[in-house]
Amino acid sequence: MFEVKVPMTSANVACGFDTLGIAFQVYSVFDFELSDKLEFVNFEEEFCNEDNLVYIAFKKTLNFLNKTVKGVKITLKKQAPIARGLGSSATCVVAGIYGAYLLTESKINKNDVLKIATEIEGHPDNVAPAIFGNLCASCLVDNEVITVQYNVDDRFNFVALIPNFETKTADARKVLPKELALKDAIFSLSRLGIVLRSFENYDINTLKKVLADKIHEPYRKNLIYEYDEVRDICETVESYGFFISGSGSTLINIITDENKVEIIKEKLKNLKYDWKALFVKADKEGTTFEERNV
Ligand code: HSE
């Protein structure tokens, strides 16, 4: 039996729309075991069938590897928050791919995992950091996925602010303009290289000045109830960067002092949407696995 642990991720990181993604030390965890039938354990009823995303990725990978198995038992041990912009579907996809490699004793090639995962997800910005960890910049060139990794200095502290409502990526893409003003594209593009170096060098003062976006955030923030209120709370308490996680609804705030999380939590209690504040560090390893005795 293999246990596969995949980090949650936050795509975009403000000005890196559809290219950047960062991995956090909060994980979805799944067990994979050979079986003589298809079995799901701990999944909600609606996911206990062949349309389960973990299983879709598992099956696609078996095809890619040219392998078959009689059946598989997939156990959900820990699930990242679903539809909150924290890469929960990427964790399912990457875990399913790993499960197929491991149960068929195939040698894992992370670049192939990335290729299969991107085909399923449709974009690499969550799956790349889920596989490799850290902060990844990715792009598609024809059908090839190109990803590079940037280190996130260990001193960085993040607070994931998670409300009790979902935003669907499809809806959050519909509100984006079809065309952009050149000045808005330059606004985001000119910040990107500086943001990456600031994460590597713990240059929080520069990050505070440049971490902003004009490609997606101005449109999407209107879909996130109490965005302004949460941002005000963070800026009053401490904020070295504030951005929408993926397509929302989670928001991410960068702090230096871990103790500030409790103050933010207290202030969030005055809002309507039951916001949770989760202290998180960047994940450096990406997906990991362990062999377990049954
Ligand atoms: N880059 C994608 C978007 C990520 O923001 O639409 C979706 O999770």
PDB file of C-alpha atoms and ligand atoms in Angstrom:
ATOM      1  CA  MET A   1       0.000   0.000   0.000  1.00  0.00           C
ATOM      2  CA  PHE A   2       1.263   3.468  -0.805  1.00  0.00           C
ATOM      3  CA  GLU A   3       0.387   6.735   0.897  1.00  0.00           C
ATOM      4  CA  VAL A   4       0.625   9.750  -1.425  1.00  0.00           C
ATOM      5  CA  LYS A   5       0.767  13.269   0.006  1.00  0.00           C
ATOM      6  CA  VAL A   6       0.164  16.249  -2.303  1.00  0.00           C
ATOM      7  CA  PRO A   7       0.429  19.906  -1.230  1.00  0.00           C
ATOM      8  CA  MET A   8      -2.319  22.438  -1.666  1.00  0.00           C
ATOM      9  CA  THR A   9      -1.388  25.226  -4.022  1.00  0.00           C
ATOM     10  CA  SER A  10      -2.269  28.772  -4.799  1.00  0.00           C
ATOM     11  CA  ALA A  11      -2.199  29.721  -8.481  1.00  0.00           C
ATOM     12  CA  ASN A  12      -1.481  33.154  -9.965  1.00  0.00           C
ATOM     13  CA  VAL A  13       0.205  34.831  -6.940  1.00  0.00           C
ATOM     14  CA  ALA A  14      -1.169  38.225  -8.048  1.00  0.00           C
ATOM     15  CA  CYS A  15       0.677  39.290 -11.219  1.00  0.00           C
ATOM     16  CA  GLY A  16       1.473  35.722 -12.396  1.00  0.00           C
ATOM     17  CA  PHE A  17      -1.941  35.006 -13.897  1.00  0.00           C
ATOM     18  CA  ASP A  18      -2.055  31.510 -15.411  1.00  0.00           C
ATOM     19  CA  THR A  19       1.682  31.019 -14.887  1.00  0.00           C
ATOM     20  CA  LEU A  20       2.733  31.178 -11.197  1.00  0.00           C
ATOM     21  CA  GLY A  21       1.734  28.780  -8.461  1.00  0.00           C
ATOM     22  CA  ILE A  22       3.003  28.267  -4.921  1.00  0.00           C
ATOM     23  CA  ALA A  23       2.805  25.097  -2.816  1.00  0.00           C
ATOM     24  CA  PHE A  24       1.841  25.195   0.872  1.00  0.00           C
ATOM     25  CA  GLN A  25       2.484  22.785   3.734  1.00  0.00           C
ATOM     26  CA  VAL A  26      -1.139  21.667   3.879  1.00  0.00           C
ATOM     27  CA  TYR A  27      -1.842  18.383   2.165  1.00  0.00           C
ATOM     28  CA  SER A  28      -4.363  16.058   0.632  1.00  0.00           C
ATOM     29  CA  VAL A  29      -3.421  12.486   1.494  1.00  0.00           C
ATOM     30  CA  PHE A  30      -4.556   9.316  -0.279  1.00  0.00           C
ATOM     31  CA  ASP A  31      -3.756   5.596   0.081  1.00  0.00           C
ATOM     32  CA  PHE A  32      -3.533   3.324  -2.969  1.00  0.00           C
ATOM     33  CA  GLU A  33      -3.776  -0.433  -2.736  1.00  0.00           C
ATOM     34  CA  LEU A  34      -4.180  -3.136  -5.378  1.00  0.00           C
ATOM     35  CA  SER A  35      -7.568  -4.824  -5.205  1.00  0.00           C
ATOM     36  CA  ASP A  36      -9.686  -7.180  -7.328  1.00  0.00           C
ATOM     37  CA  LYS A  37     -12.285  -4.426  -7.797  1.00  0.00           C
ATOM     38  CA  LEU A  38     -12.635  -0.650  -7.790  1.00  0.00           C
ATOM     39  CA  GLU A  39     -13.115   0.612  -4.226  1.00  0.00           C
ATOM     40  CA  PHE A  40     -13.355   4.084  -2.723  1.00  0.00           C
ATOM     41  CA  VAL A  41     -13.021   4.684   1.012  1.00  0.00           C
ATOM     42  CA  ASN A  42     -13.952   7.917   2.846  1.00  0.00           C
ATOM     43  CA  PHE A  43     -15.061   9.746  -0.310  1.00  0.00           C
ATOM     44  CA  GLU A  44     -18.480  11.349  -0.378  1.00  0.00           C
ATOM     45  CA  GLU A  45     -21.072   9.170  -2.099  1.00  0.00           C
ATOM     46  CA  GLU A  46     -21.148  11.317  -5.257  1.00  0.00           C
ATOM     47  CA  PHE A  47     -17.419  10.652  -5.826  1.00  0.00           C
ATOM     48  CA  CYS A  48     -17.558   6.860  -5.386  1.00  0.00           C
ATOM     49  CA  ASN A  49     -17.646   6.019  -9.082  1.00  0.00           C
ATOM     50  CA  GLU A  50     -15.510   5.981 -12.228  1.00  0.00           C
ATOM     51  CA  ASP A  51     -15.846   9.777 -12.551  1.00  0.00           C
ATOM     52  CA  ASN A  52     -13.785  10.272  -9.407  1.00  0.00           C
ATOM     53  CA  LEU A  53     -10.958  12.619 -10.432  1.00  0.00           C
ATOM     54  CA  VAL A  54      -8.308  10.580  -8.608  1.00  0.00           C
ATOM     55  CA  TYR A  55      -9.438   7.503 -10.507  1.00  0.00           C
ATOM     56  CA  ILE A  56      -9.621   9.342 -13.870  1.00  0.00           C
ATOM     57  CA  ALA A  57      -5.967  10.390 -13.391  1.00  0.00           C
ATOM     58  CA  PHE A  58      -5.051   6.869 -12.221  1.00  0.00           C
ATOM     59  CA  LYS A  59      -6.606   5.299 -15.339  1.00  0.00           C
ATOM     60  CA  LYS A  60      -5.112   7.815 -17.748  1.00  0.00           C
ATOM     61  CA  THR A  61      -1.686   7.125 -16.262  1.00  0.00           C
ATOM     62  CA  LEU A  62      -2.099   3.358 -16.622  1.00  0.00           C
ATOM     63  CA  ASN A  63      -2.767   3.995 -20.331  1.00  0.00           C
ATOM     64  CA  PHE A  64       0.277   6.243 -20.560  1.00  0.00           C
ATOM     65  CA  LEU A  65       2.424   3.561 -18.902  1.00  0.00           C
ATOM     66  CA  ASN A  66       0.817   0.818 -20.945  1.00  0.00           C
ATOM     67  CA  LYS A  67      -0.038  -1.109 -17.774  1.00  0.00           C
ATOM     68  CA  THR A  68      -3.202  -2.645 -16.365  1.00  0.00           C
ATOM     69  CA  VAL A  69      -4.379  -3.555 -12.881  1.00  0.00           C
ATOM     70  CA  LYS A  70      -7.384  -5.652 -11.904  1.00  0.00           C
ATOM     71  CA  GLY A  71      -8.706  -3.094  -9.457  1.00  0.00           C
ATOM     72  CA  VAL A  72      -7.634  -0.451  -6.989  1.00  0.00           C
ATOM     73  CA  LYS A  73      -8.690   0.664  -3.533  1.00  0.00           C
ATOM     74  CA  ILE A  74      -8.346   4.425  -3.100  1.00  0.00           C
ATOM     75  CA  THR A  75      -8.690   5.803   0.409  1.00  0.00           C
ATOM     76  CA  LEU A  76      -9.069   9.499   1.095  1.00  0.00           C
ATOM     77  CA  LYS A  77      -7.186  10.239   4.304  1.00  0.00           C
ATOM     78  CA  LYS A  78      -7.132  14.026   4.210  1.00  0.00           C
ATOM     79  CA  GLN A  79      -8.694  16.417   1.707  1.00  0.00           C
ATOM     80  CA  ALA A  80      -7.717  20.014   0.916  1.00  0.00           C
ATOM     81  CA  PRO A  81     -10.684  22.434   0.978  1.00  0.00           C
ATOM     82  CA  ILE A  82     -12.683  21.928  -2.237  1.00  0.00           C
ATOM     83  CA  ALA A  83     -13.498  24.762  -4.682  1.00  0.00           C
ATOM     84  CA  ARG A  84     -11.777  27.412  -2.586  1.00  0.00           C
ATOM     85  CA  GLY A  85      -8.877  28.163  -4.984  1.00  0.00           C
ATOM     86  CA  LEU A  86      -6.401  25.998  -3.115  1.00  0.00           C
ATOM     87  CA  GLY A  87      -5.749  23.443  -5.817  1.00  0.00           C
ATOM     88  CA  SER A  88      -7.899  20.618  -4.427  1.00  0.00           C
ATOM     89  CA  SER A  89      -8.520  19.187  -7.909  1.00  0.00           C
ATOM     90  CA  ALA A  90      -4.770  19.333  -8.650  1.00  0.00           C
ATOM     91  CA  THR A  91      -4.133  17.273  -5.502  1.00  0.00           C
ATOM     92  CA  CYS A  92      -6.604  14.615  -6.727  1.00  0.00           C
ATOM     93  CA  VAL A  93      -5.078  14.515 -10.218  1.00  0.00           C
ATOM     94  CA  VAL A  94      -1.461  14.328  -9.058  1.00  0.00           C
ATOM     95  CA  ALA A  95      -2.279  11.695  -6.419  1.00  0.00           C
ATOM     96  CA  GLY A  96      -4.068   9.506  -8.988  1.00  0.00           C
ATOM     97  CA  ILE A  97      -1.067   9.692 -11.313  1.00  0.00           C
ATOM     98  CA  TYR A  98       1.348   8.783  -8.518  1.00  0.00           C
ATOM     99  CA  GLY A  99      -0.932   5.922  -7.467  1.00  0.00           C
ATOM    100  CA  ALA A 100      -0.726   4.394 -10.947  1.00  0.00           C
ATOM    101  CA  TYR A 101       3.074   4.724 -11.099  1.00  0.00           C
ATOM    102  CA  LEU A 102       3.498   3.214  -7.650  1.00  0.00           C
ATOM    103  CA  LEU A 103       1.095   0.277  -7.947  1.00  0.00           C
ATOM    104  CA  THR A 104       2.636  -0.744 -11.284  1.00  0.00           C
ATOM    105  CA  GLU A 105       6.168  -0.336  -9.913  1.00  0.00           C
ATOM    106  CA  SER A 106       6.963   2.200 -12.619  1.00  0.00           C
ATOM    107  CA  LYS A 107       9.789   4.667 -12.130  1.00  0.00           C
ATOM    108  CA  ILE A 108       8.361   8.122 -11.432  1.00  0.00           C
ATOM    109  CA  ASN A 109       9.368  10.826 -13.854  1.00  0.00           C
ATOM    110  CA  LYS A 110       8.064  14.146 -12.510  1.00  0.00           C
ATOM    111  CA  ASN A 111       8.083  15.742 -15.964  1.00  0.00           C
ATOM    112  CA  ASP A 112       5.807  13.008 -17.287  1.00  0.00           C
ATOM    113  CA  VAL A 113       3.603  13.407 -14.190  1.00  0.00           C
ATOM    114  CA  LEU A 114       3.392  17.126 -15.016  1.00  0.00           C
ATOM    115  CA  LYS A 115       2.493  16.412 -18.641  1.00  0.00           C
ATOM    116  CA  ILE A 116      -0.332  13.996 -17.724  1.00  0.00           C
ATOM    117  CA  ALA A 117      -1.593  16.254 -14.929  1.00  0.00           C
ATOM    118  CA  THR A 118      -1.663  19.321 -17.188  1.00  0.00           C
ATOM    119  CA  GLU A 119      -3.626  17.407 -19.821  1.00  0.00           C
ATOM    120  CA  ILE A 120      -6.261  16.580 -17.203  1.00  0.00           C
ATOM    121  CA  GLU A 121      -6.331  19.954 -15.421  1.00  0.00           C
ATOM    122  CA  GLY A 122      -6.046  22.016 -18.613  1.00  0.00           C
ATOM    123  CA  HIS A 123      -3.446  24.360 -17.104  1.00  0.00           C
ATOM    124  CA  PRO A 124      -0.135  23.774 -15.293  1.00  0.00           C
ATOM    125  CA  ASP A 125      -0.204  26.527 -12.667  1.00  0.00           C
ATOM    126  CA  ASN A 126      -1.548  24.382  -9.784  1.00  0.00           C
ATOM    127  CA  VAL A 127      -0.208  20.974 -10.770  1.00  0.00           C
ATOM    128  CA  ALA A 128       3.400  22.168 -11.234  1.00  0.00           C
ATOM    129  CA  PRO A 129       3.903  23.342  -7.626  1.00  0.00           C
ATOM    130  CA  ALA A 130       1.809  20.394  -6.386  1.00  0.00           C
ATOM    131  CA  ILE A 131       4.373  18.073  -8.020  1.00  0.00           C
ATOM    132  CA  PHE A 132       7.608  20.033  -7.535  1.00  0.00           C
ATOM    133  CA  GLY A 133       6.890  22.220  -4.468  1.00  0.00           C
ATOM    134  CA  ASN A 134       8.019  25.820  -3.923  1.00  0.00           C
ATOM    135  CA  LEU A 135       7.028  28.565  -6.360  1.00  0.00           C
ATOM    136  CA  CYS A 136       6.765  27.447  -9.974  1.00  0.00           C
ATOM    137  CA  ALA A 137       6.458  29.443 -13.169  1.00  0.00           C
ATOM    138  CA  SER A 138       4.990  27.425 -16.023  1.00  0.00           C
ATOM    139  CA  CYS A 139       3.977  27.875 -19.604  1.00  0.00           C
ATOM    140  CA  LEU A 140       2.661  25.779 -22.468  1.00  0.00           C
ATOM    141  CA  VAL A 141       4.653  25.816 -25.694  1.00  0.00           C
ATOM    142  CA  ASP A 142       2.561  23.987 -28.254  1.00  0.00           C
ATOM    143  CA  ASN A 143       1.791  20.872 -26.196  1.00  0.00           C
ATOM    144  CA  GLU A 144       4.924  20.941 -24.102  1.00  0.00           C
ATOM    145  CA  VAL A 145       4.751  22.122 -20.482  1.00  0.00           C
ATOM    146  CA  ILE A 146       7.773  24.131 -19.399  1.00  0.00           C
ATOM    147  CA  THR A 147       8.179  24.714 -15.666  1.00  0.00           C
ATOM    148  CA  VAL A 148      10.902  26.317 -13.586  1.00  0.00           C
ATOM    149  CA  GLN A 149      11.094  26.381  -9.807  1.00  0.00           C
ATOM    150  CA  TYR A 150      11.925  29.374  -7.631  1.00  0.00           C
ATOM    151  CA  ASN A 151      12.832  29.028  -3.977  1.00  0.00           C
ATOM    152  CA  VAL A 152      10.550  30.654  -1.422  1.00  0.00           C
ATOM    153  CA  ASP A 153      12.692  31.811   1.499  1.00  0.00           C
ATOM    154  CA  ASP A 154      11.877  29.822   4.669  1.00  0.00           C
ATOM    155  CA  ARG A 155      11.108  32.985   6.620  1.00  0.00           C
ATOM    156  CA  PHE A 156       7.942  33.644   4.610  1.00  0.00           C
ATOM    157  CA  ASN A 157       4.697  33.259   6.541  1.00  0.00           C
ATOM    158  CA  PHE A 158       1.352  33.118   4.790  1.00  0.00           C
ATOM    159  CA  VAL A 159      -2.201  33.262   6.073  1.00  0.00           C
ATOM    160  CA  ALA A 160      -4.826  31.532   3.943  1.00  0.00           C
ATOM    161  CA  LEU A 161      -8.171  33.270   4.531  1.00  0.00           C
ATOM    162  CA  ILE A 162     -10.890  30.780   3.653  1.00  0.00           C
ATOM    163  CA  PRO A 163     -14.581  31.760   3.574  1.00  0.00           C
ATOM    164  CA  ASN A 164     -17.593  29.458   3.725  1.00  0.00           C
ATOM    165  CA  PHE A 165     -18.554  30.018   0.064  1.00  0.00           C
ATOM    166  CA  GLU A 166     -17.131  28.686  -3.199  1.00  0.00           C
ATOM    167  CA  THR A 167     -16.185  30.430  -6.394  1.00  0.00           C
ATOM    168  CA  LYS A 168     -16.074  28.251  -9.479  1.00  0.00           C
ATOM    169  CA  THR A 169     -13.096  28.774 -11.784  1.00  0.00           C
ATOM    170  CA  ALA A 170     -15.384  28.764 -14.834  1.00  0.00           C
ATOM    171  CA  ASP A 171     -17.408  31.663 -13.365  1.00  0.00           C
ATOM    172  CA  ALA A 172     -14.259  33.499 -12.326  1.00  0.00           C
ATOM    173  CA  ARG A 173     -12.912  33.244 -15.887  1.00  0.00           C
ATOM    174  CA  LYS A 174     -16.169  34.550 -17.370  1.00  0.00           C
ATOM    175  CA  VAL A 175     -15.772  37.900 -15.617  1.00  0.00           C
ATOM    176  CA  LEU A 176     -12.367  38.546 -17.212  1.00  0.00           C
ATOM    177  CA  PRO A 177     -12.173  40.976 -20.136  1.00  0.00           C
ATOM    178  CA  LYS A 178     -11.547  39.498 -23.586  1.00  0.00           C
ATOM    179  CA  GLU A 179      -8.962  42.178 -24.290  1.00  0.00           C
ATOM    180  CA  LEU A 180      -6.584  44.035 -22.016  1.00  0.00           C
ATOM    181  CA  ALA A 181      -5.296  47.584 -22.127  1.00  0.00           C
ATOM    182  CA  LEU A 182      -1.566  47.559 -22.857  1.00  0.00           C
ATOM    183  CA  LYS A 183      -0.898  49.560 -19.668  1.00  0.00           C
ATOM    184  CA  ASP A 184      -2.634  46.901 -17.554  1.00  0.00           C
ATOM    185  CA  ALA A 185      -0.624  44.105 -19.160  1.00  0.00           C
ATOM    186  CA  ILE A 186       2.559  46.085 -18.512  1.00  0.00           C
ATOM    187  CA  PHE A 187       1.477  46.739 -14.905  1.00  0.00           C
ATOM    188  CA  SER A 188       1.422  42.988 -14.171  1.00  0.00           C
ATOM    189  CA  LEU A 189       4.269  41.905 -16.446  1.00  0.00           C
ATOM    190  CA  SER A 190       6.691  44.522 -15.112  1.00  0.00           C
ATOM    191  CA  ARG A 191       6.172  43.216 -11.570  1.00  0.00           C
ATOM    192  CA  LEU A 192       6.621  39.514 -12.288  1.00  0.00           C
ATOM    193  CA  GLY A 193      10.430  39.222 -12.320  1.00  0.00           C
ATOM    194  CA  ILE A 194      10.696  41.440  -9.233  1.00  0.00           C
ATOM    195  CA  VAL A 195       8.146  39.332  -7.363  1.00  0.00           C
ATOM    196  CA  LEU A 196      10.077  36.130  -8.088  1.00  0.00           C
ATOM    197  CA  ARG A 197      13.389  37.553  -6.854  1.00  0.00           C
ATOM    198  CA  SER A 198      11.672  39.008  -3.770  1.00  0.00           C
ATOM    199  CA  PHE A 199      10.347  35.560  -2.816  1.00  0.00           C
ATOM    200  CA  GLU A 200      13.826  34.070  -3.201  1.00  0.00           C
ATOM    201  CA  ASN A 201      15.569  36.825  -1.211  1.00  0.00           C
ATOM    202  CA  TYR A 202      12.936  37.496   1.457  1.00  0.00           C
ATOM    203  CA  ASP A 203      12.721  41.043   0.195  1.00  0.00           C
ATOM    204  CA  ILE A 204       9.383  41.682   1.874  1.00  0.00           C
ATOM    205  CA  ASN A 205       9.588  45.449   1.591  1.00  0.00           C
ATOM    206  CA  THR A 206       9.879  45.266  -2.187  1.00  0.00           C
ATOM    207  CA  LEU A 207       7.192  42.586  -2.299  1.00  0.00           C
ATOM    208  CA  LYS A 208       4.831  44.851  -0.370  1.00  0.00           C
ATOM    209  CA  LYS A 209       5.269  47.512  -3.058  1.00  0.00           C
ATOM    210  CA  VAL A 210       5.008  45.341  -6.161  1.00  0.00           C
ATOM    211  CA  LEU A 211       2.697  42.410  -5.393  1.00  0.00           C
ATOM    212  CA  ALA A 212      -0.364  43.572  -7.335  1.00  0.00           C
ATOM    213  CA  ASP A 213      -2.205  42.764 -10.528  1.00  0.00           C
ATOM    214  CA  LYS A 214      -4.386  44.333 -13.186  1.00  0.00           C
ATOM    215  CA  ILE A 215      -5.134  41.285 -15.340  1.00  0.00           C
ATOM    216  CA  HIS A 216      -7.595  39.321 -13.201  1.00  0.00           C
ATOM    217  CA  GLU A 217      -7.822  40.559  -9.612  1.00  0.00           C
ATOM    218  CA  PRO A 218      -9.735  43.810 -10.272  1.00  0.00           C
ATOM    219  CA  TYR A 219     -12.495  41.776 -11.970  1.00  0.00           C
ATOM    220  CA  ARG A 220     -12.517  38.778  -9.674  1.00  0.00           C
ATOM    221  CA  LYS A 221     -12.533  40.573  -6.360  1.00  0.00           C
ATOM    222  CA  ASN A 222     -16.160  41.481  -7.024  1.00  0.00           C
ATOM    223  CA  LEU A 223     -17.051  37.767  -6.886  1.00  0.00           C
ATOM    224  CA  ILE A 224     -15.554  37.400  -3.422  1.00  0.00           C
ATOM    225  CA  TYR A 225     -17.939  38.709  -0.753  1.00  0.00           C
ATOM    226  CA  GLU A 226     -16.198  40.801   1.916  1.00  0.00           C
ATOM    227  CA  TYR A 227     -12.949  41.008  -0.105  1.00  0.00           C
ATOM    228  CA  ASP A 228     -12.510  44.672   0.886  1.00  0.00           C
ATOM    229  CA  GLU A 229     -13.292  44.015   4.536  1.00  0.00           C
ATOM    230  CA  VAL A 230     -10.819  41.103   4.751  1.00  0.00           C
ATOM    231  CA  ARG A 231      -8.152  43.142   2.970  1.00  0.00           C
ATOM    232  CA  ASP A 232      -8.706  46.063   5.356  1.00  0.00           C
ATOM    233  CA  ILE A 233      -8.357  43.757   8.367  1.00  0.00           C
ATOM    234  CA  CYS A 234      -5.103  42.322   7.022  1.00  0.00           C
ATOM    235  CA  GLU A 235      -3.689  45.712   6.135  1.00  0.00           C
ATOM    236  CA  THR A 236      -4.545  47.056   9.587  1.00  0.00           C
ATOM    237  CA  VAL A 237      -2.929  44.088  11.356  1.00  0.00           C
ATOM    238  CA  GLU A 238       0.006  43.267   9.052  1.00  0.00           C
ATOM    239  CA  SER A 239       0.315  42.672   5.324  1.00  0.00           C
ATOM    240  CA  TYR A 240       3.354  42.370   3.079  1.00  0.00           C
ATOM    241  CA  GLY A 241       1.278  41.143   0.162  1.00  0.00           C
ATOM    242  CA  PHE A 242      -2.346  40.225  -0.399  1.00  0.00           C
ATOM    243  CA  PHE A 243      -3.724  38.242  -3.316  1.00  0.00           C
ATOM    244  CA  ILE A 244      -6.546  35.994  -4.490  1.00  0.00           C
ATOM    245  CA  SER A 245      -5.622  32.315  -4.308  1.00  0.00           C
ATOM    246  CA  GLY A 246      -6.198  30.927  -7.805  1.00  0.00           C
ATOM    247  CA  SER A 247      -9.661  31.973  -8.866  1.00  0.00           C
ATOM    248  CA  GLY A 248     -10.796  32.361  -5.217  1.00  0.00           C
ATOM    249  CA  SER A 249     -12.570  32.284  -2.892  1.00  0.00           C
ATOM    250  CA  THR A 250      -9.523  31.965  -0.610  1.00  0.00           C
ATOM    251  CA  LEU A 251      -7.359  35.048  -0.123  1.00  0.00           C
ATOM    252  CA  ILE A 252      -3.698  34.958   0.894  1.00  0.00           C
ATOM    253  CA  ASN A 253      -1.985  37.462   3.176  1.00  0.00           C
ATOM    254  CA  ILE A 254       1.781  37.589   3.799  1.00  0.00           C
ATOM    255  CA  ILE A 255       2.904  38.369   7.356  1.00  0.00           C
ATOM    256  CA  THR A 256       6.209  38.385   9.250  1.00  0.00           C
ATOM    257  CA  ASP A 257       4.896  37.761  12.764  1.00  0.00           C
ATOM    258  CA  GLU A 258       3.062  34.449  13.326  1.00  0.00           C
ATOM    259  CA  ASN A 259       1.298  35.925  16.372  1.00  0.00           C
ATOM    260  CA  LYS A 260      -0.640  38.236  14.093  1.00  0.00           C
ATOM    261  CA  VAL A 261      -2.771  35.296  12.914  1.00  0.00           C
ATOM    262  CA  GLU A 262      -4.743  35.272  16.174  1.00  0.00           C
ATOM    263  CA  ILE A 263      -5.467  38.996  15.863  1.00  0.00           C
ATOM    264  CA  ILE A 264      -6.638  38.514  12.268  1.00  0.00           C
ATOM    265  CA  LYS A 265      -8.847  35.592  13.395  1.00  0.00           C
ATOM    266  CA  GLU A 266     -10.458  37.725  16.094  1.00  0.00           C
ATOM    267  CA  LYS A 267     -11.266  40.501  13.645  1.00  0.00           C
ATOM    268  CA  LEU A 268     -12.654  38.076  11.072  1.00  0.00           C
ATOM    269  CA  LYS A 269     -15.282  37.025  13.624  1.00  0.00           C
ATOM    270  CA  ASN A 270     -17.086  40.301  12.899  1.00  0.00           C
ATOM    271  CA  LEU A 271     -17.676  39.324   9.263  1.00  0.00           C
ATOM    272  CA  LYS A 272     -20.576  37.362   7.794  1.00  0.00           C
ATOM    273  CA  TYR A 273     -18.948  34.571   5.823  1.00  0.00           C
ATOM    274  CA  ASP A 274     -17.304  32.547   8.588  1.00  0.00           C
ATOM    275  CA  TRP A 275     -13.739  33.277   7.376  1.00  0.00           C
ATOM    276  CA  LYS A 276     -11.083  30.885   8.681  1.00  0.00           C
ATOM    277  CA  ALA A 277      -7.451  31.998   8.923  1.00  0.00           C
ATOM    278  CA  LEU A 278      -4.906  29.221   8.389  1.00  0.00           C
ATOM    279  CA  PHE A 279      -1.210  29.870   9.029  1.00  0.00           C
ATOM    280  CA  VAL A 280       0.848  28.205   6.290  1.00  0.00           C
ATOM    281  CA  LYS A 281       4.464  27.936   5.147  1.00  0.00           C
ATOM    282  CA  ALA A 282       5.609  27.191   1.612  1.00  0.00           C
ATOM    283  CA  ASP A 283       6.094  23.503   0.802  1.00  0.00           C
ATOM    284  CA  LYS A 284       9.546  22.694  -0.594  1.00  0.00           C
ATOM    285  CA  GLU A 285       9.163  19.062  -1.616  1.00  0.00           C
ATOM    286  CA  GLY A 286       6.017  18.776  -3.691  1.00  0.00           C
ATOM    287  CA  THR A 287       4.377  15.366  -3.844  1.00  0.00           C
ATOM    288  CA  THR A 288       5.853  12.663  -1.616  1.00  0.00           C
ATOM    289  CA  PHE A 289       4.909   9.047  -0.967  1.00  0.00           C
ATOM    290  CA  GLU A 290       5.588   6.258   1.504  1.00  0.00           C
ATOM    291  CA  GLU A 291       5.183   2.536   1.231  1.00  0.00           C
ATOM    292  CA  ARG A 292       3.049   1.172   4.071  1.00  0.00           C
ATOM    293  CA  ASN A 293       2.357  -2.359   5.243  1.00  0.00           C
ATOM    294  CA  VAL A 294      -1.288  -3.288   4.782  1.00  0.00           C
TER     295      VAL A 294
HETATM  296  N1  HSE B   1      -4.939  30.299 -13.327  1.00  0.00           N
HETATM  297  C1  HSE B   1      -6.234  29.735 -13.137  1.00  0.00           C
HETATM  298  C2  HSE B   1      -7.232  30.864 -12.955  1.00  0.00           C
HETATM  299  C3  HSE B   1      -6.192  28.891 -11.906  1.00  0.00           C
HETATM  300  O1  HSE B   1      -6.938  31.767 -12.176  1.00  0.00           O
HETATM  301  O2  HSE B   1      -8.282  30.842 -13.599  1.00  0.00           O
HETATM  302  C4  HSE B   1      -7.513  28.307 -11.518  1.00  0.00           C
HETATM  303  O3  HSE B   1      -7.342  27.603 -10.322  1.00  0.00           O
END
